[in-house]
C-alpha cells in the first residue's frame, strides 16, 4: 500500500489559518498560506513516512478552495485540492477528485472535524476503501494541529499528524 494514503486525510484540513470562535462558524480561518511538517504512520503495513505540506486557502464565489501541496521524504510530490460549500451554519460539504461522494465537515468554535472515504488502488490492481476522520484544532494564534485516523472495515489502520503555521 502506498504512503500516498496520507494525502487524502491531510488534505482534509491541514489548513492555513488560526481557528477562532466566531458567531457564524466558517472556513475563512483557513484563508491564506500555511506550511508545516507531518508524519503518516501505519503499523499494519510497517510505514512511517514524513512530509512537508504547504496549503493555500481562498474563497472563490460560494466555494472555499483549499490547495495542498505535499513533498514526501523520498522526494515524491503530490497535490490535493478541496472545494467546500456551506450547507448550513457551521456545516460544509467537501469534494476532492479522489473522495467518494462528499466529505462531511463540521466547524465548532476552534475545532473542525471532517469524515470522508477514499478508494485507493493496491499493487495487485484491486481497490481498497479507506475512511478518514480528521480533527483540526488551534494550537496558538498562527498554528493548527491536524490529526487523522484512517480506517478500513471499521478497523484503524493508520494515522496522520501534521502541524501547520500560518505565514
mmCIF file of the C-alpha atoms, coordinates in Angstrom:
data_MODEL
# 
_entry.id   MODEL 
# 
loop_
_atom_site.group_PDB 
_atom_site.id 
_atom_site.type_symbol 
_atom_site.label_atom_id 
_atom_site.label_alt_id 
_atom_site.label_comp_id 
_atom_site.label_asym_id 
_atom_site.label_entity_id 
_atom_site.label_seq_id 
_atom_site.pdbx_PDB_ins_code 
_atom_site.Cartn_x 
_atom_site.Cartn_y 
_atom_site.Cartn_z 
_atom_site.occupancy 
_atom_site.B_iso_or_equiv 
_atom_site.pdbx_formal_charge 
_atom_site.auth_seq_id 
_atom_site.auth_comp_id 
_atom_site.auth_asym_id 
_atom_site.auth_atom_id 
_atom_site.pdbx_PDB_model_num 
ATOM 1   C CA . UNK A 1 1   ? 0.000   0.000  0.000  1.00 0.00 ? 1   UNK A CA 1 
ATOM 2   C CA . UNK A 1 2   ? 1.486   3.355  -0.969 1.00 0.00 ? 2   UNK A CA 1 
ATOM 3   C CA . UNK A 1 3   ? 2.098   6.116  1.511  1.00 0.00 ? 3   UNK A CA 1 
ATOM 4   C CA . UNK A 1 4   ? 0.001   8.282  -0.714 1.00 0.00 ? 4   UNK A CA 1 
ATOM 5   C CA . UNK A 1 5   ? -2.854  7.232  1.593  1.00 0.00 ? 5   UNK A CA 1 
ATOM 6   C CA . UNK A 1 6   ? -1.777  10.027 3.892  1.00 0.00 ? 6   UNK A CA 1 
ATOM 7   C CA . UNK A 1 7   ? -2.563  12.639 1.319  1.00 0.00 ? 7   UNK A CA 1 
ATOM 8   C CA . UNK A 1 8   ? -6.325  12.340 1.371  1.00 0.00 ? 8   UNK A CA 1 
ATOM 9   C CA . UNK A 1 9   ? -6.577  12.920 5.044  1.00 0.00 ? 9   UNK A CA 1 
ATOM 10  C CA . UNK A 1 10  ? -4.194  15.742 5.448  1.00 0.00 ? 10  UNK A CA 1 
ATOM 11  C CA . UNK A 1 11  ? -5.757  17.306 2.779  1.00 0.00 ? 11  UNK A CA 1 
ATOM 12  C CA . UNK A 1 12  ? -8.634  17.377 4.632  1.00 0.00 ? 12  UNK A CA 1 
ATOM 13  C CA . UNK A 1 13  ? -7.730  20.356 6.587  1.00 0.00 ? 13  UNK A CA 1 
ATOM 14  C CA . UNK A 1 14  ? -4.161  20.723 7.382  1.00 0.00 ? 14  UNK A CA 1 
ATOM 15  C CA . UNK A 1 15  ? -5.128  24.151 6.557  1.00 0.00 ? 15  UNK A CA 1 
ATOM 16  C CA . UNK A 1 16  ? -3.803  27.525 6.772  1.00 0.00 ? 16  UNK A CA 1 
ATOM 17  C CA . UNK A 1 17  ? -5.330  29.588 9.442  1.00 0.00 ? 17  UNK A CA 1 
ATOM 18  C CA . UNK A 1 18  ? -5.942  30.290 13.007 1.00 0.00 ? 18  UNK A CA 1 
ATOM 19  C CA . UNK A 1 19  ? -9.128  28.682 14.176 1.00 0.00 ? 19  UNK A CA 1 
ATOM 20  C CA . UNK A 1 20  ? -11.041 31.170 16.208 1.00 0.00 ? 20  UNK A CA 1 
ATOM 21  C CA . UNK A 1 21  ? -14.564 31.097 17.516 1.00 0.00 ? 21  UNK A CA 1 
ATOM 22  C CA . UNK A 1 22  ? -16.886 33.315 15.531 1.00 0.00 ? 22  UNK A CA 1 
ATOM 23  C CA . UNK A 1 23  ? -20.628 33.940 15.665 1.00 0.00 ? 23  UNK A CA 1 
ATOM 24  C CA . UNK A 1 24  ? -21.080 32.012 12.398 1.00 0.00 ? 24  UNK A CA 1 
ATOM 25  C CA . UNK A 1 25  ? -18.501 29.207 12.161 1.00 0.00 ? 25  UNK A CA 1 
ATOM 26  C CA . UNK A 1 26  ? -16.820 29.383 8.753  1.00 0.00 ? 26  UNK A CA 1 
ATOM 27  C CA . UNK A 1 27  ? -13.789 28.067 6.915  1.00 0.00 ? 27  UNK A CA 1 
ATOM 28  C CA . UNK A 1 28  ? -12.443 31.598 6.493  1.00 0.00 ? 28  UNK A CA 1 
ATOM 29  C CA . UNK A 1 29  ? -9.902  30.742 9.188  1.00 0.00 ? 29  UNK A CA 1 
ATOM 30  C CA . UNK A 1 30  ? -8.131  28.672 6.527  1.00 0.00 ? 30  UNK A CA 1 
ATOM 31  C CA . UNK A 1 31  ? -7.678  31.633 4.220  1.00 0.00 ? 31  UNK A CA 1 
ATOM 32  C CA . UNK A 1 32  ? -4.081  32.361 3.263  1.00 0.00 ? 32  UNK A CA 1 
ATOM 33  C CA . UNK A 1 33  ? -0.849  30.387 3.212  1.00 0.00 ? 33  UNK A CA 1 
ATOM 34  C CA . UNK A 1 34  ? 0.429   27.927 5.826  1.00 0.00 ? 34  UNK A CA 1 
ATOM 35  C CA . UNK A 1 35  ? 3.210   25.382 5.855  1.00 0.00 ? 35  UNK A CA 1 
ATOM 36  C CA . UNK A 1 36  ? 4.351   22.629 8.138  1.00 0.00 ? 36  UNK A CA 1 
ATOM 37  C CA . UNK A 1 37  ? 5.513   19.080 8.642  1.00 0.00 ? 37  UNK A CA 1 
ATOM 38  C CA . UNK A 1 38  ? 3.815   15.823 9.398  1.00 0.00 ? 38  UNK A CA 1 
ATOM 39  C CA . UNK A 1 39  ? 4.016   12.032 9.507  1.00 0.00 ? 39  UNK A CA 1 
ATOM 40  C CA . UNK A 1 40  ? 1.937   9.231  8.112  1.00 0.00 ? 40  UNK A CA 1 
ATOM 41  C CA . UNK A 1 41  ? 2.076   6.010  10.140 1.00 0.00 ? 41  UNK A CA 1 
ATOM 42  C CA . UNK A 1 42  ? 0.633   2.572  9.641  1.00 0.00 ? 42  UNK A CA 1 
ATOM 43  C CA . UNK A 1 43  ? 1.865   -0.243 11.870 1.00 0.00 ? 43  UNK A CA 1 
ATOM 44  C CA . UNK A 1 44  ? -0.239  -2.629 9.788  1.00 0.00 ? 44  UNK A CA 1 
ATOM 45  C CA . UNK A 1 45  ? 1.960   -2.144 6.725  1.00 0.00 ? 45  UNK A CA 1 
ATOM 46  C CA . UNK A 1 46  ? 5.090   -1.001 8.568  1.00 0.00 ? 46  UNK A CA 1 
ATOM 47  C CA . UNK A 1 47  ? 5.041   2.542  7.235  1.00 0.00 ? 47  UNK A CA 1 
ATOM 48  C CA . UNK A 1 48  ? 6.371   5.671  8.917  1.00 0.00 ? 48  UNK A CA 1 
ATOM 49  C CA . UNK A 1 49  ? 6.749   8.436  6.348  1.00 0.00 ? 49  UNK A CA 1 
ATOM 50  C CA . UNK A 1 50  ? 7.436   12.126 6.854  1.00 0.00 ? 50  UNK A CA 1 
ATOM 51  C CA . UNK A 1 51  ? 6.341   15.000 4.660  1.00 0.00 ? 51  UNK A CA 1 
ATOM 52  C CA . UNK A 1 52  ? 6.178   18.755 4.372  1.00 0.00 ? 52  UNK A CA 1 
ATOM 53  C CA . UNK A 1 53  ? 2.996   20.479 3.272  1.00 0.00 ? 53  UNK A CA 1 
ATOM 54  C CA . UNK A 1 54  ? 2.024   23.935 2.058  1.00 0.00 ? 54  UNK A CA 1 
ATOM 55  C CA . UNK A 1 55  ? -1.621  24.988 1.946  1.00 0.00 ? 55  UNK A CA 1 
ATOM 56  C CA . UNK A 1 56  ? -3.343  27.914 0.284  1.00 0.00 ? 56  UNK A CA 1 
ATOM 57  C CA . UNK A 1 57  ? -6.951  28.662 1.230  1.00 0.00 ? 57  UNK A CA 1 
ATOM 58  C CA . UNK A 1 58  ? -9.165  31.141 -0.636 1.00 0.00 ? 58  UNK A CA 1 
ATOM 59  C CA . UNK A 1 59  ? -12.790 31.986 -1.202 1.00 0.00 ? 59  UNK A CA 1 
ATOM 60  C CA . UNK A 1 60  ? -13.923 31.647 -4.829 1.00 0.00 ? 60  UNK A CA 1 
ATOM 61  C CA . UNK A 1 61  ? -17.535 32.775 -5.097 1.00 0.00 ? 61  UNK A CA 1 
ATOM 62  C CA . UNK A 1 62  ? -19.678 30.437 -2.970 1.00 0.00 ? 62  UNK A CA 1 
ATOM 63  C CA . UNK A 1 63  ? -16.871 27.847 -2.728 1.00 0.00 ? 63  UNK A CA 1 
ATOM 64  C CA . UNK A 1 64  ? -13.874 27.776 -0.385 1.00 0.00 ? 64  UNK A CA 1 
ATOM 65  C CA . UNK A 1 65  ? -10.833 26.221 -2.106 1.00 0.00 ? 65  UNK A CA 1 
ATOM 66  C CA . UNK A 1 66  ? -8.036  24.569 -0.133 1.00 0.00 ? 66  UNK A CA 1 
ATOM 67  C CA . UNK A 1 67  ? -4.991  23.707 -2.263 1.00 0.00 ? 67  UNK A CA 1 
ATOM 68  C CA . UNK A 1 68  ? -2.491  21.371 -0.573 1.00 0.00 ? 68  UNK A CA 1 
ATOM 69  C CA . UNK A 1 69  ? 0.976   20.513 -1.871 1.00 0.00 ? 69  UNK A CA 1 
ATOM 70  C CA . UNK A 1 70  ? 2.918   17.660 -0.262 1.00 0.00 ? 70  UNK A CA 1 
ATOM 71  C CA . UNK A 1 71  ? 6.577   16.680 -0.521 1.00 0.00 ? 71  UNK A CA 1 
ATOM 72  C CA . UNK A 1 72  ? 7.440   13.306 0.994  1.00 0.00 ? 72  UNK A CA 1 
ATOM 73  C CA . UNK A 1 73  ? 10.788  12.265 2.459  1.00 0.00 ? 73  UNK A CA 1 
ATOM 74  C CA . UNK A 1 74  ? 11.557  10.236 -0.674 1.00 0.00 ? 74  UNK A CA 1 
ATOM 75  C CA . UNK A 1 75  ? 11.052  13.296 -2.918 1.00 0.00 ? 75  UNK A CA 1 
ATOM 76  C CA . UNK A 1 76  ? 7.578   12.301 -4.144 1.00 0.00 ? 76  UNK A CA 1 
ATOM 77  C CA . UNK A 1 77  ? 5.324   15.325 -4.685 1.00 0.00 ? 77  UNK A CA 1 
ATOM 78  C CA . UNK A 1 78  ? 1.541   15.270 -4.596 1.00 0.00 ? 78  UNK A CA 1 
ATOM 79  C CA . UNK A 1 79  ? -1.219  17.865 -4.730 1.00 0.00 ? 79  UNK A CA 1 
ATOM 80  C CA . UNK A 1 80  ? -4.771  17.719 -3.384 1.00 0.00 ? 80  UNK A CA 1 
ATOM 81  C CA . UNK A 1 81  ? -7.401  20.398 -3.977 1.00 0.00 ? 81  UNK A CA 1 
ATOM 82  C CA . UNK A 1 82  ? -10.521 20.546 -1.805 1.00 0.00 ? 82  UNK A CA 1 
ATOM 83  C CA . UNK A 1 83  ? -13.661 22.501 -2.642 1.00 0.00 ? 83  UNK A CA 1 
ATOM 84  C CA . UNK A 1 84  ? -16.012 23.229 0.258  1.00 0.00 ? 84  UNK A CA 1 
ATOM 85  C CA . UNK A 1 85  ? -19.542 24.621 0.086  1.00 0.00 ? 85  UNK A CA 1 
ATOM 86  C CA . UNK A 1 86  ? -21.633 25.747 3.039  1.00 0.00 ? 86  UNK A CA 1 
ATOM 87  C CA . UNK A 1 87  ? -24.744 23.634 3.581  1.00 0.00 ? 87  UNK A CA 1 
ATOM 88  C CA . UNK A 1 88  ? -25.858 25.009 6.981  1.00 0.00 ? 88  UNK A CA 1 
ATOM 89  C CA . UNK A 1 89  ? -24.403 27.166 9.767  1.00 0.00 ? 89  UNK A CA 1 
ATOM 90  C CA . UNK A 1 90  ? -21.137 25.502 10.808 1.00 0.00 ? 90  UNK A CA 1 
ATOM 91  C CA . UNK A 1 91  ? -21.566 22.667 8.261  1.00 0.00 ? 91  UNK A CA 1 
ATOM 92  C CA . UNK A 1 92  ? -19.900 22.173 4.905  1.00 0.00 ? 92  UNK A CA 1 
ATOM 93  C CA . UNK A 1 93  ? -19.724 19.555 2.173  1.00 0.00 ? 93  UNK A CA 1 
ATOM 94  C CA . UNK A 1 94  ? -16.284 18.953 0.719  1.00 0.00 ? 94  UNK A CA 1 
ATOM 95  C CA . UNK A 1 95  ? -15.275 17.412 -2.580 1.00 0.00 ? 95  UNK A CA 1 
ATOM 96  C CA . UNK A 1 96  ? -11.945 16.342 -3.975 1.00 0.00 ? 96  UNK A CA 1 
ATOM 97  C CA . UNK A 1 97  ? -11.018 14.336 -7.040 1.00 0.00 ? 97  UNK A CA 1 
ATOM 98  C CA . UNK A 1 98  ? -10.252 11.126 -5.099 1.00 0.00 ? 98  UNK A CA 1 
ATOM 99  C CA . UNK A 1 99  ? -13.005 11.392 -2.456 1.00 0.00 ? 99  UNK A CA 1 
ATOM 100 C CA . UNK A 1 100 ? -16.092 9.184  -2.756 1.00 0.00 ? 100 UNK A CA 1 
ATOM 101 C CA . UNK A 1 101 ? -19.164 11.405 -2.609 1.00 0.00 ? 101 UNK A CA 1 
ATOM 102 C CA . UNK A 1 102 ? -18.813 14.352 -0.245 1.00 0.00 ? 102 UNK A CA 1 
ATOM 103 C CA . UNK A 1 103 ? -16.890 14.876 2.963  1.00 0.00 ? 103 UNK A CA 1 
ATOM 104 C CA . UNK A 1 104 ? -18.956 15.901 5.989  1.00 0.00 ? 104 UNK A CA 1 
ATOM 105 C CA . UNK A 1 105 ? -17.350 18.943 7.636  1.00 0.00 ? 105 UNK A CA 1 
ATOM 106 C CA . UNK A 1 106 ? -18.362 20.473 10.968 1.00 0.00 ? 106 UNK A CA 1 
ATOM 107 C CA . UNK A 1 107 ? -16.966 23.709 12.380 1.00 0.00 ? 107 UNK A CA 1 
ATOM 108 C CA . UNK A 1 108 ? -17.455 24.221 16.102 1.00 0.00 ? 108 UNK A CA 1 
ATOM 109 C CA . UNK A 1 109 ? -15.530 27.121 17.614 1.00 0.00 ? 109 UNK A CA 1 
ATOM 110 C CA . UNK A 1 110 ? -11.829 26.318 17.478 1.00 0.00 ? 110 UNK A CA 1 
ATOM 111 C CA . UNK A 1 111 ? -12.273 22.790 16.132 1.00 0.00 ? 111 UNK A CA 1 
ATOM 112 C CA . UNK A 1 112 ? -13.036 21.397 12.702 1.00 0.00 ? 112 UNK A CA 1 
ATOM 113 C CA . UNK A 1 113 ? -13.933 17.748 12.121 1.00 0.00 ? 113 UNK A CA 1 
ATOM 114 C CA . UNK A 1 114 ? -14.217 16.014 8.811  1.00 0.00 ? 114 UNK A CA 1 
ATOM 115 C CA . UNK A 1 115 ? -15.179 12.492 7.701  1.00 0.00 ? 115 UNK A CA 1 
ATOM 116 C CA . UNK A 1 116 ? -14.827 11.056 4.193  1.00 0.00 ? 116 UNK A CA 1 
ATOM 117 C CA . UNK A 1 117 ? -13.984 7.966  2.152  1.00 0.00 ? 117 UNK A CA 1 
ATOM 118 C CA . UNK A 1 118 ? -11.266 7.455  -0.434 1.00 0.00 ? 118 UNK A CA 1 
ATOM 119 C CA . UNK A 1 119 ? -10.816 4.475  -2.758 1.00 0.00 ? 119 UNK A CA 1 
ATOM 120 C CA . UNK A 1 120 ? -7.124  3.750  -3.369 1.00 0.00 ? 120 UNK A CA 1 
ATOM 121 C CA . UNK A 1 121 ? -5.528  1.347  -5.841 1.00 0.00 ? 121 UNK A CA 1 
ATOM 122 C CA . UNK A 1 122 ? -3.499  -1.553 -4.466 1.00 0.00 ? 122 UNK A CA 1 
ATOM 123 C CA . UNK A 1 123 ? -0.405  -3.121 -6.010 1.00 0.00 ? 123 UNK A CA 1 
ATOM 124 C CA . UNK A 1 124 ? -2.378  -6.180 -7.142 1.00 0.00 ? 124 UNK A CA 1 
ATOM 125 C CA . UNK A 1 125 ? -4.805  -3.980 -9.118 1.00 0.00 ? 125 UNK A CA 1 
ATOM 126 C CA . UNK A 1 126 ? -7.667  -4.235 -6.642 1.00 0.00 ? 126 UNK A CA 1 
ATOM 127 C CA . UNK A 1 127 ? -9.052  -1.236 -4.780 1.00 0.00 ? 127 UNK A CA 1 
ATOM 128 C CA . UNK A 1 128 ? -9.297  -0.514 -1.081 1.00 0.00 ? 128 UNK A CA 1 
ATOM 129 C CA . UNK A 1 129 ? -11.804 1.856  0.556  1.00 0.00 ? 129 UNK A CA 1 
ATOM 130 C CA . UNK A 1 130 ? -10.369 3.903  3.394  1.00 0.00 ? 130 UNK A CA 1 
ATOM 131 C CA . UNK A 1 131 ? -12.404 6.025  5.798  1.00 0.00 ? 131 UNK A CA 1 
ATOM 132 C CA . UNK A 1 132 ? -10.746 9.161  7.182  1.00 0.00 ? 132 UNK A CA 1 
ATOM 133 C CA . UNK A 1 133 ? -11.703 11.050 10.329 1.00 0.00 ? 133 UNK A CA 1 
ATOM 134 C CA . UNK A 1 134 ? -9.829  14.329 10.704 1.00 0.00 ? 134 UNK A CA 1 
ATOM 135 C CA . UNK A 1 135 ? -9.749  16.758 13.588 1.00 0.00 ? 135 UNK A CA 1 
ATOM 136 C CA . UNK A 1 136 ? -8.110  20.162 13.229 1.00 0.00 ? 136 UNK A CA 1 
ATOM 137 C CA . UNK A 1 137 ? -7.558  22.258 16.332 1.00 0.00 ? 137 UNK A CA 1 
ATOM 138 C CA . UNK A 1 138 ? -5.925  25.539 17.210 1.00 0.00 ? 138 UNK A CA 1 
ATOM 139 C CA . UNK A 1 139 ? -2.549  25.299 18.943 1.00 0.00 ? 139 UNK A CA 1 
ATOM 140 C CA . UNK A 1 140 ? -1.824  29.029 19.079 1.00 0.00 ? 140 UNK A CA 1 
ATOM 141 C CA . UNK A 1 141 ? -2.641  32.230 17.193 1.00 0.00 ? 141 UNK A CA 1 
ATOM 142 C CA . UNK A 1 142 ? -0.940  31.019 13.963 1.00 0.00 ? 142 UNK A CA 1 
ATOM 143 C CA . UNK A 1 143 ? -0.643  27.261 14.475 1.00 0.00 ? 143 UNK A CA 1 
ATOM 144 C CA . UNK A 1 144 ? -3.054  24.381 13.847 1.00 0.00 ? 144 UNK A CA 1 
ATOM 145 C CA . UNK A 1 145 ? -2.693  20.672 14.506 1.00 0.00 ? 145 UNK A CA 1 
ATOM 146 C CA . UNK A 1 146 ? -4.345  18.188 12.140 1.00 0.00 ? 146 UNK A CA 1 
ATOM 147 C CA . UNK A 1 147 ? -4.782  14.658 13.466 1.00 0.00 ? 147 UNK A CA 1 
ATOM 148 C CA . UNK A 1 148 ? -6.456  11.965 11.417 1.00 0.00 ? 148 UNK A CA 1 
ATOM 149 C CA . UNK A 1 149 ? -7.255  8.309  11.886 1.00 0.00 ? 149 UNK A CA 1 
ATOM 150 C CA . UNK A 1 150 ? -7.643  6.059  8.846  1.00 0.00 ? 150 UNK A CA 1 
ATOM 151 C CA . UNK A 1 151 ? -9.983  3.060  8.965  1.00 0.00 ? 151 UNK A CA 1 
ATOM 152 C CA . UNK A 1 152 ? -10.818 0.142  6.719  1.00 0.00 ? 152 UNK A CA 1 
ATOM 153 C CA . UNK A 1 153 ? -13.705 -2.175 7.534  1.00 0.00 ? 153 UNK A CA 1 
ATOM 154 C CA . UNK A 1 154 ? -14.101 -0.224 10.788 1.00 0.00 ? 154 UNK A CA 1 
ATOM 155 C CA . UNK A 1 155 ? -10.575 -1.086 11.961 1.00 0.00 ? 155 UNK A CA 1 
ATOM 156 C CA . UNK A 1 156 ? -7.977  1.683  12.471 1.00 0.00 ? 156 UNK A CA 1 
ATOM 157 C CA . UNK A 1 157 ? -5.079  1.052  10.059 1.00 0.00 ? 157 UNK A CA 1 
ATOM 158 C CA . UNK A 1 158 ? -3.133  4.304  10.114 1.00 0.00 ? 158 UNK A CA 1 
ATOM 159 C CA . UNK A 1 159 ? -2.819  7.853  11.305 1.00 0.00 ? 159 UNK A CA 1 
ATOM 160 C CA . UNK A 1 160 ? -1.534  11.199 10.159 1.00 0.00 ? 160 UNK A CA 1 
ATOM 161 C CA . UNK A 1 161 ? -0.459  14.146 12.222 1.00 0.00 ? 161 UNK A CA 1 
ATOM 162 C CA . UNK A 1 162 ? 0.642   17.497 10.826 1.00 0.00 ? 162 UNK A CA 1 
ATOM 163 C CA . UNK A 1 163 ? 1.398   20.836 12.427 1.00 0.00 ? 163 UNK A CA 1 
ATOM 164 C CA . UNK A 1 164 ? 0.972   23.923 10.244 1.00 0.00 ? 164 UNK A CA 1 
ATOM 165 C CA . UNK A 1 165 ? 1.923   27.532 10.833 1.00 0.00 ? 165 UNK A CA 1 
ATOM 166 C CA . UNK A 1 166 ? 0.265   30.405 9.034  1.00 0.00 ? 166 UNK A CA 1 
ATOM 167 C CA . UNK A 1 167 ? 2.712   32.716 7.305  1.00 0.00 ? 167 UNK A CA 1 
# 
